[in-house]
């Protein structure tokens, strides 16, 4: 079964930084677009960022522009989400997801377009 494993979450003070990692289990990420999503208590799953398999297409949700950076390291078969200047409203469970789209220059910020998911990692921003 194809799965993803997220890590790197935790408790951080406002203004702090975290780096989330997303690694596959049972496959390589080379030909998959990757999306990062988050879900806060009582809210729906929100697309935060995504990166195409070609690395050329990247999307950021408006509230994280300039603070979050998505990257992929094919050599280590891992995708990262570097989060800086964290705010309390960033508190959520963060999920990564993968899908093999027809175009290697495409990634999606909608959850329904992804087939493979991780179990999530909790990010809490609080003083």
Coordinates of C-alpha atoms in Angstrom, one line a residue, residues 6-126:
X6 CA 5.0 13.3 7.7
X7 CA 7.3 14.5 10.4
X8 CA 8.6 17.7 12.0
X9 CA 5.5 19.0 13.7
X10 CA 5.5 20.3 17.2
X11 CA 4.9 23.2 19.5
X12 CA 6.4 26.5 18.6
X13 CA 6.1 30.1 19.8
X14 CA 4.6 32.8 17.5
X15 CA 7.3 34.0 15.1
X16 CA 9.1 30.6 15.3
X17 CA 9.9 28.1 12.5
X18 CA 9.4 24.5 11.8
X19 CA 10.3 22.3 8.8
X20 CA 7.9 19.5 7.9
X21 CA 9.1 16.5 6.0
X22 CA 7.1 14.2 3.8
X23 CA 8.6 10.8 2.8
X24 CA 7.0 8.0 0.9
X25 CA 6.6 4.4 1.9
X26 CA 6.7 1.9 -0.9
X27 CA 7.4 4.2 -3.8
X28 CA 9.5 7.1 -5.0
X29 CA 8.3 10.6 -5.4
X30 CA 10.0 11.4 -8.6
X31 CA 6.9 11.4 -10.8
X32 CA 4.4 12.6 -8.2
X33 CA 3.1 16.1 -7.5
X34 CA 3.0 16.8 -3.8
X35 CA 0.6 18.9 -1.9
X36 CA 0.6 20.1 1.7
X37 CA -2.8 20.6 3.4
X38 CA -3.8 21.5 6.9
X39 CA -6.9 21.1 9.0
X40 CA -7.7 23.1 12.1
X41 CA -10.3 21.9 14.6
X42 CA -13.8 22.4 13.3
X43 CA -12.6 23.5 9.8
X44 CA -12.2 21.8 6.5
X45 CA -9.0 20.7 4.9
X46 CA -7.2 23.6 3.3
X47 CA -4.5 23.5 0.6
X48 CA -1.4 25.2 1.8
X49 CA 1.2 24.6 -0.9
X50 CA 2.0 22.2 -3.8
X51 CA 4.9 21.4 -6.1
X52 CA 4.8 19.6 -9.4
X53 CA 7.0 16.6 -10.2
X54 CA 9.1 18.8 -12.5
X55 CA 9.7 21.3 -9.6
X56 CA 8.6 24.1 -12.0
X57 CA 5.1 24.7 -10.7
X58 CA 4.6 25.8 -7.2
X59 CA 1.5 27.2 -5.4
X60 CA 1.1 28.9 -2.0
X61 CA -2.1 29.7 -0.3
X62 CA -2.3 33.5 0.1
X63 CA -1.9 33.5 3.9
X64 CA 1.4 31.7 3.8
X65 CA 3.1 33.6 0.9
X66 CA 6.5 34.8 2.0
X67 CA 6.5 32.6 5.1
X68 CA 6.3 29.0 3.8
X69 CA 8.6 27.4 1.3
X70 CA 8.0 24.1 -0.4
X71 CA 10.9 22.1 -1.8
X72 CA 11.6 18.6 -3.0
X73 CA 14.8 16.6 -2.7
X74 CA 14.6 13.7 -5.1
X75 CA 17.9 12.3 -4.0
X76 CA 16.5 11.9 -0.5
X77 CA 13.0 11.1 -1.8
X78 CA 11.5 13.7 0.5
X79 CA 9.5 16.9 0.2
X80 CA 9.8 19.7 2.7
X81 CA 7.6 22.5 3.9
X82 CA 9.7 25.2 5.6
X83 CA 7.5 27.3 7.8
X84 CA 8.7 30.7 9.2
X85 CA 7.1 33.5 11.1
X86 CA 4.5 31.1 12.4
X87 CA 1.2 32.5 13.7
X88 CA -1.4 31.0 16.0
X89 CA -3.7 30.7 13.1
X90 CA -1.2 28.3 11.5
X91 CA -2.1 25.8 14.2
X92 CA -3.5 22.7 12.5
X93 CA -2.8 19.1 11.6
X94 CA -0.6 19.2 8.5
X95 CA -0.9 16.5 5.8
X96 CA 1.1 15.8 2.7
X97 CA -0.5 14.1 -0.3
X98 CA 0.8 12.8 -3.6
X99 CA -0.7 12.1 -7.1
X100 CA 0.7 11.2 -10.5
X101 CA -0.9 13.8 -12.8
X102 CA -0.7 13.6 -16.6
X103 CA 1.4 16.7 -16.7
X104 CA 4.7 16.9 -14.8
X105 CA 4.2 20.7 -14.6
X106 CA 0.9 20.5 -12.7
X107 CA 0.1 20.4 -9.0
X108 CA -3.2 20.9 -7.3
X109 CA -4.3 22.7 -4.1
X110 CA -7.5 20.8 -3.7
X111 CA -7.6 17.6 -1.6
X112 CA -9.9 15.6 -3.9
X113 CA -7.2 15.6 -6.6
X114 CA -4.8 13.5 -4.5
X115 CA -4.9 9.7 -4.0
X116 CA -2.1 9.1 -1.5
X117 CA -2.1 10.6 1.9
X118 CA -0.1 10.7 5.1
X119 CA -1.4 10.4 8.7
X120 CA -0.7 14.1 9.5
X121 CA 1.6 15.9 11.9
X122 CA 0.4 18.4 14.5
X123 CA 1.6 22.0 14.4
X124 CA 0.8 24.1 17.4
X125 CA 1.7 27.8 17.5
X126 CA 1.2 29.2 20.9

